[in-house]
Tab-separated table of C-alpha atoms in Angstrom:
chain	number	residue	atom	x	y	z
A	28	GLU	CA	-37.246	-192.962	66.815
A	29	ASP	CA	-33.736	-192.382	65.503
A	30	GLN	CA	-33.634	-189.690	62.836
A	31	VAL	CA	-30.964	-188.061	60.689
A	32	THR	CA	-31.438	-184.869	58.691
A	33	GLN	CA	-28.825	-183.504	56.332
A	34	SER	CA	-28.624	-180.023	54.854
A	35	PRO	CA	-28.379	-178.617	52.337
A	36	GLU	CA	-29.735	-181.215	49.909
A	37	ALA	CA	-27.416	-179.896	47.239
A	38	LEU	CA	-24.467	-177.533	47.268
A	39	ARG	CA	-22.567	-176.025	44.391
A	40	LEU	CA	-19.132	-174.546	45.125
A	41	GLN	CA	-16.370	-173.001	43.119
A	42	GLU	CA	-13.007	-174.694	43.367
A	43	GLY	CA	-11.281	-173.351	46.473
A	44	GLU	CA	-14.503	-172.101	48.082
A	45	SER	CA	-14.686	-173.651	51.550
A	46	SER	CA	-18.021	-174.639	53.109
A	47	SER	CA	-19.715	-176.965	55.591
A	48	LEU	CA	-22.325	-179.690	55.395
A	49	ASN	CA	-24.681	-180.262	58.312
A	50	CYS	CA	-26.036	-183.459	59.846
A	51	SER	CA	-28.602	-183.116	62.627
A	52	TYR	CA	-29.602	-186.206	64.537
A	53	THR	CA	-31.827	-187.555	67.268
A	54	VAL	CA	-30.886	-190.926	68.657
A	55	SER	CA	-31.407	-192.866	71.852
A	56	GLY	CA	-27.846	-193.176	73.034
A	57	LEU	CA	-25.362	-192.409	70.287
A	58	ARG	CA	-22.817	-195.124	69.736
A	59	GLY	CA	-21.264	-193.473	66.699
A	60	LEU	CA	-21.828	-191.011	63.887
A	61	PHE	CA	-20.422	-191.899	60.497
A	62	TRP	CA	-19.636	-189.919	57.369
A	63	TYR	CA	-19.465	-191.591	53.985
A	64	ARG	CA	-18.831	-190.382	50.468
A	65	GLN	CA	-20.809	-191.921	47.607
A	66	ASP	CA	-20.032	-191.513	43.932
A	67	PRO	CA	-22.782	-192.205	41.347
A	68	GLY	CA	-23.430	-195.908	40.836
A	69	LYS	CA	-21.047	-196.964	43.611
A	70	GLY	CA	-21.239	-198.026	47.221
A	71	PRO	CA	-20.483	-195.582	50.056
A	72	GLU	CA	-16.836	-195.037	50.931
A	73	PHE	CA	-16.057	-194.714	54.641
A	74	LEU	CA	-14.648	-191.345	55.728
A	75	PHE	CA	-14.954	-190.852	59.506
A	76	THR	CA	-16.445	-192.156	62.721
A	77	LEU	CA	-17.117	-189.783	65.614
A	78	TYR	CA	-18.071	-191.138	69.017
A	79	SER	CA	-18.437	-188.253	71.446
A	80	ALA	CA	-19.275	-184.546	71.498
A	81	GLY	CA	-16.234	-182.394	70.925
A	82	GLU	CA	-14.457	-184.982	68.833
A	83	GLU	CA	-12.898	-183.912	65.530
A	84	LYS	CA	-11.274	-185.895	62.734
A	85	GLU	CA	-9.482	-184.774	59.594
A	86	LYS	CA	-8.563	-186.315	56.287
A	87	GLU	CA	-7.003	-184.205	53.565
A	88	ARG	CA	-9.453	-181.362	52.827
A	89	LEU	CA	-12.198	-182.794	55.060
A	90	LYS	CA	-12.779	-182.246	58.751
A	91	ALA	CA	-15.663	-183.718	60.725
A	92	THR	CA	-16.870	-182.369	64.058
A	93	LEU	CA	-19.541	-183.548	66.501
A	94	THR	CA	-21.799	-181.954	69.078
A	95	LYS	CA	-24.633	-183.524	71.062
A	96	LYS	CA	-27.155	-182.648	68.357
A	97	GLU	CA	-25.283	-182.341	65.088
A	98	SER	CA	-22.187	-182.974	63.077
A	99	PHE	CA	-20.479	-180.831	60.486
A	100	LEU	CA	-18.334	-181.891	57.577
A	101	HIS	CA	-16.073	-178.984	56.710
A	102	ILE	CA	-14.538	-178.922	53.250
A	103	THR	CA	-11.526	-176.654	52.894
A	104	ALA	CA	-10.482	-175.411	49.445
A	105	PRO	CA	-12.429	-178.123	47.616
A	106	LYS	CA	-11.383	-179.528	44.270
A	107	PRO	CA	-13.618	-180.898	41.484
A	108	GLU	CA	-12.725	-184.441	42.552
A	109	ASP	CA	-14.482	-183.786	45.870
A	110	SER	CA	-17.790	-183.736	43.984
A	111	ALA	CA	-19.968	-186.556	45.353
A	112	THR	CA	-22.886	-187.228	47.667
A	113	TYR	CA	-21.883	-187.079	51.327
A	114	LEU	CA	-23.907	-189.297	53.626
A	115	CYS	CA	-24.220	-189.095	57.377
A	116	ALA	CA	-25.396	-192.033	59.483
A	117	VAL	CA	-25.913	-192.719	63.178
A	118	GLN	CA	-25.680	-195.909	65.153
A	119	ASP	CA	-27.559	-196.192	68.435
A	120	GLY	CA	-26.522	-198.085	71.511
A	121	GLY	CA	-28.785	-201.059	70.798
A	122	ALA	CA	-27.832	-204.676	70.304
A	123	THR	CA	-27.364	-204.380	66.548
A	124	ASN	CA	-24.839	-202.276	64.687
A	125	LYS	CA	-27.316	-200.990	62.158
A	126	LEU	CA	-26.936	-197.517	60.677
A	127	ILE	CA	-29.658	-194.952	60.089
A	128	PHE	CA	-28.767	-192.785	57.111
A	129	GLY	CA	-29.665	-189.247	56.198
A	130	THR	CA	-30.652	-188.418	52.641
A	131	GLY	CA	-27.265	-186.939	51.832
A	132	THR	CA	-25.836	-183.720	50.448
A	133	LEU	CA	-24.967	-183.671	46.764
A	134	LEU	CA	-21.828	-181.592	46.407
A	135	ALA	CA	-20.698	-180.204	43.061
A	136	VAL	CA	-17.365	-178.399	42.869
A	137	GLN	CA	-16.839	-176.432	39.704
A	138	PRO	CA	-13.354	-175.668	38.335
B	16	GLY	CA	-7.760	-203.255	54.055
B	17	ALA	CA	-11.510	-203.562	54.727
B	18	VAL	CA	-12.532	-204.402	51.166
B	19	VAL	CA	-16.011	-205.700	50.408
B	20	SER	CA	-16.922	-207.098	47.011
B	21	GLN	CA	-20.272	-207.804	45.402
B	22	HIS	CA	-21.171	-209.990	42.477
B	23	PRO	CA	-22.640	-209.392	40.019
B	24	SER	CA	-22.267	-205.634	39.627
B	25	ARG	CA	-25.181	-205.490	37.246
B	26	VAL	CA	-27.967	-207.938	36.390
B	27	ILE	CA	-30.974	-207.815	34.117
B	28	CYS	CA	-33.624	-210.494	34.483
B	29	LYS	CA	-37.134	-211.307	33.411
B	30	SER	CA	-40.082	-210.884	35.739
B	31	GLY	CA	-40.707	-214.011	37.792
B	32	THR	CA	-37.130	-215.221	37.906
B	33	SER	CA	-34.864	-215.323	40.957
B	34	VAL	CA	-31.575	-213.491	41.270
B	35	LYS	CA	-28.736	-214.168	43.710
B	36	ILE	CA	-26.305	-211.471	44.810
B	37	GLU	CA	-23.099	-212.319	46.665
B	38	CYS	CA	-21.330	-210.140	49.194
B	39	ARG	CA	-17.813	-211.012	50.310
B	40	SER	CA	-15.426	-209.452	52.790
B	41	LEU	CA	-12.065	-209.951	51.104
B	42	ASP	CA	-9.498	-209.183	53.787
B	43	PHE	CA	-11.367	-209.473	57.061
B	44	GLN	CA	-13.938	-211.577	58.839
B	45	ALA	CA	-17.349	-210.117	59.502
B	46	THR	CA	-19.657	-211.090	62.309
B	47	THR	CA	-22.439	-209.112	60.751
B	48	MET	CA	-23.343	-208.137	57.222
B	49	PHE	CA	-26.099	-205.756	56.198
B	50	TRP	CA	-28.192	-205.477	53.063
B	51	TYR	CA	-29.491	-202.123	51.824
B	52	ARG	CA	-31.419	-200.956	48.825
B	53	GLN	CA	-31.196	-197.518	47.294
B	54	PHE	CA	-33.636	-195.958	44.849
B	55	PRO	CA	-32.498	-193.161	42.516
B	56	LYS	CA	-31.627	-189.952	44.372
B	57	GLN	CA	-32.618	-191.481	47.693
B	58	SER	CA	-30.607	-192.637	50.656
B	59	LEU	CA	-29.810	-196.161	51.741
B	60	MET	CA	-32.623	-198.118	53.365
B	61	LEU	CA	-31.640	-201.070	55.524
B	62	MET	CA	-33.387	-204.262	54.475
B	63	ALA	CA	-31.914	-206.831	56.812
B	64	THR	CA	-29.104	-207.679	59.184
B	65	SER	CA	-27.315	-210.955	58.616
B	66	ASN	CA	-25.311	-212.812	61.261
B	67	GLU	CA	-23.140	-215.796	60.418
B	68	GLY	CA	-24.835	-219.051	61.303
B	69	SER	CA	-28.180	-217.582	62.326
B	70	LYS	CA	-31.341	-216.271	60.717
B	71	ALA	CA	-31.358	-212.781	59.303
B	72	THR	CA	-33.274	-209.991	61.001
B	73	TYR	CA	-35.499	-208.109	58.586
B	74	GLU	CA	-36.603	-204.494	58.845
B	75	GLN	CA	-40.276	-203.700	59.021
B	76	GLY	CA	-41.962	-203.948	55.648
B	77	VAL	CA	-39.314	-206.183	54.063
B	78	GLU	CA	-40.674	-209.583	53.017
B	79	LYS	CA	-38.357	-212.296	54.299
B	80	ASP	CA	-39.783	-214.884	51.873
B	81	LYS	CA	-39.046	-212.625	48.940
B	82	PHE	CA	-35.567	-211.511	49.981
B	83	LEU	CA	-33.765	-214.630	51.167
B	84	ILE	CA	-30.536	-214.072	53.032
B	85	ASN	CA	-27.908	-216.685	53.770
B	86	HIS	CA	-24.761	-215.945	55.776
B	87	ALA	CA	-22.831	-219.159	55.326
B	88	SER	CA	-19.439	-218.028	56.582
B	89	LEU	CA	-17.655	-215.098	58.180
B	90	THR	CA	-16.771	-213.767	54.725
B	91	LEU	CA	-19.852	-214.477	52.601
B	92	SER	CA	-23.494	-213.436	52.649
B	93	THR	CA	-25.968	-213.884	49.806
B	94	LEU	CA	-29.222	-212.128	48.993
B	95	THR	CA	-31.681	-213.908	46.716
B	96	VAL	CA	-34.519	-211.912	45.245
B	97	THR	CA	-37.186	-214.517	44.540
B	98	SER	CA	-39.807	-214.142	41.816
B	99	ALA	CA	-38.508	-210.695	40.960
B	100	HIS	CA	-40.849	-208.034	39.631
B	101	PRO	CA	-40.142	-204.647	38.031
B	102	GLU	CA	-40.739	-202.873	41.345
B	103	ASP	CA	-37.768	-204.807	42.772
B	104	SER	CA	-35.474	-202.990	40.350
B	105	SER	CA	-33.054	-201.059	42.510
B	106	PHE	CA	-29.443	-200.678	43.620
B	107	TYR	CA	-28.625	-203.297	46.259
B	108	ILE	CA	-25.636	-202.662	48.498
B	109	CYS	CA	-24.141	-204.817	51.219
B	110	SER	CA	-21.887	-203.816	54.074
B	111	ALA	CA	-19.807	-205.693	56.606
B	112	ASN	CA	-18.796	-205.004	60.182
B	113	PRO	CA	-15.295	-206.374	60.926
B	114	LEU	CA	-14.846	-208.794	63.813
B	115	ALA	CA	-11.779	-207.045	65.121
B	116	GLY	CA	-12.804	-203.486	64.376
B	117	GLU	CA	-14.920	-200.937	66.109
B	118	TYR	CA	-18.345	-200.178	64.679
B	119	GLU	CA	-17.556	-199.057	61.161
B	120	GLN	CA	-19.386	-200.673	58.291
B	121	PHE	CA	-17.554	-201.075	55.001
B	122	PHE	CA	-19.658	-201.149	51.888
B	123	GLY	CA	-19.531	-203.141	48.708
B	124	PRO	CA	-19.719	-201.481	45.284
B	125	GLY	CA	-23.389	-202.332	44.847
B	126	THR	CA	-25.450	-204.413	42.410
B	127	ARG	CA	-27.788	-202.772	39.940
B	128	LEU	CA	-30.836	-205.030	39.436
B	129	THR	CA	-33.174	-204.387	36.542
B	130	VAL	CA	-36.274	-206.560	36.247
B	131	LEU	CA	-37.992	-206.446	32.870
């Protein structure tokens, strides 16, 4: 059964204090691993898709990496506006494109 | 690009009534749309997968007669919660998978349903 585990559940950082969020997964044939950002009361906002081990993608202060068992979302010099819940999801190689989500990491960046 | 809208954003209804939620892809066509629900401080749980012109596929434990899904066109899917009860109160979010894209899903802003 496909499974996604994110850690930590919550993370509090000072502005400028870099850190990483972890997403561990088990899936029968990974088609893609997705990172989303979700603000309270809103739908998830797409950040990255990673397809194969060794792949990396960057966007502003965020960088996502992928291995065969896990993905990391690195946040460099975060700002208060980076505060949100970060969700990881995997898509297997089946006939549907459905996503299996982790429970997310709630990030709070203090000024 | 890749904007998904939902309407209404918030709805309050009495127990026993039905509520319809619309999901539209505004600037792309979507072969597939997905419906999720999210309880407070929990992650998204897939309810059903909706393909244009065919019956929706429901996840285990989701009652298809209670959560009616219609995918009438490549830009519109609707979710109707029939005979709603307080336990159906939740945050309902749709997503769409573009025809011409890869496998990303783009999400709507969500609908907060409160059943009194």
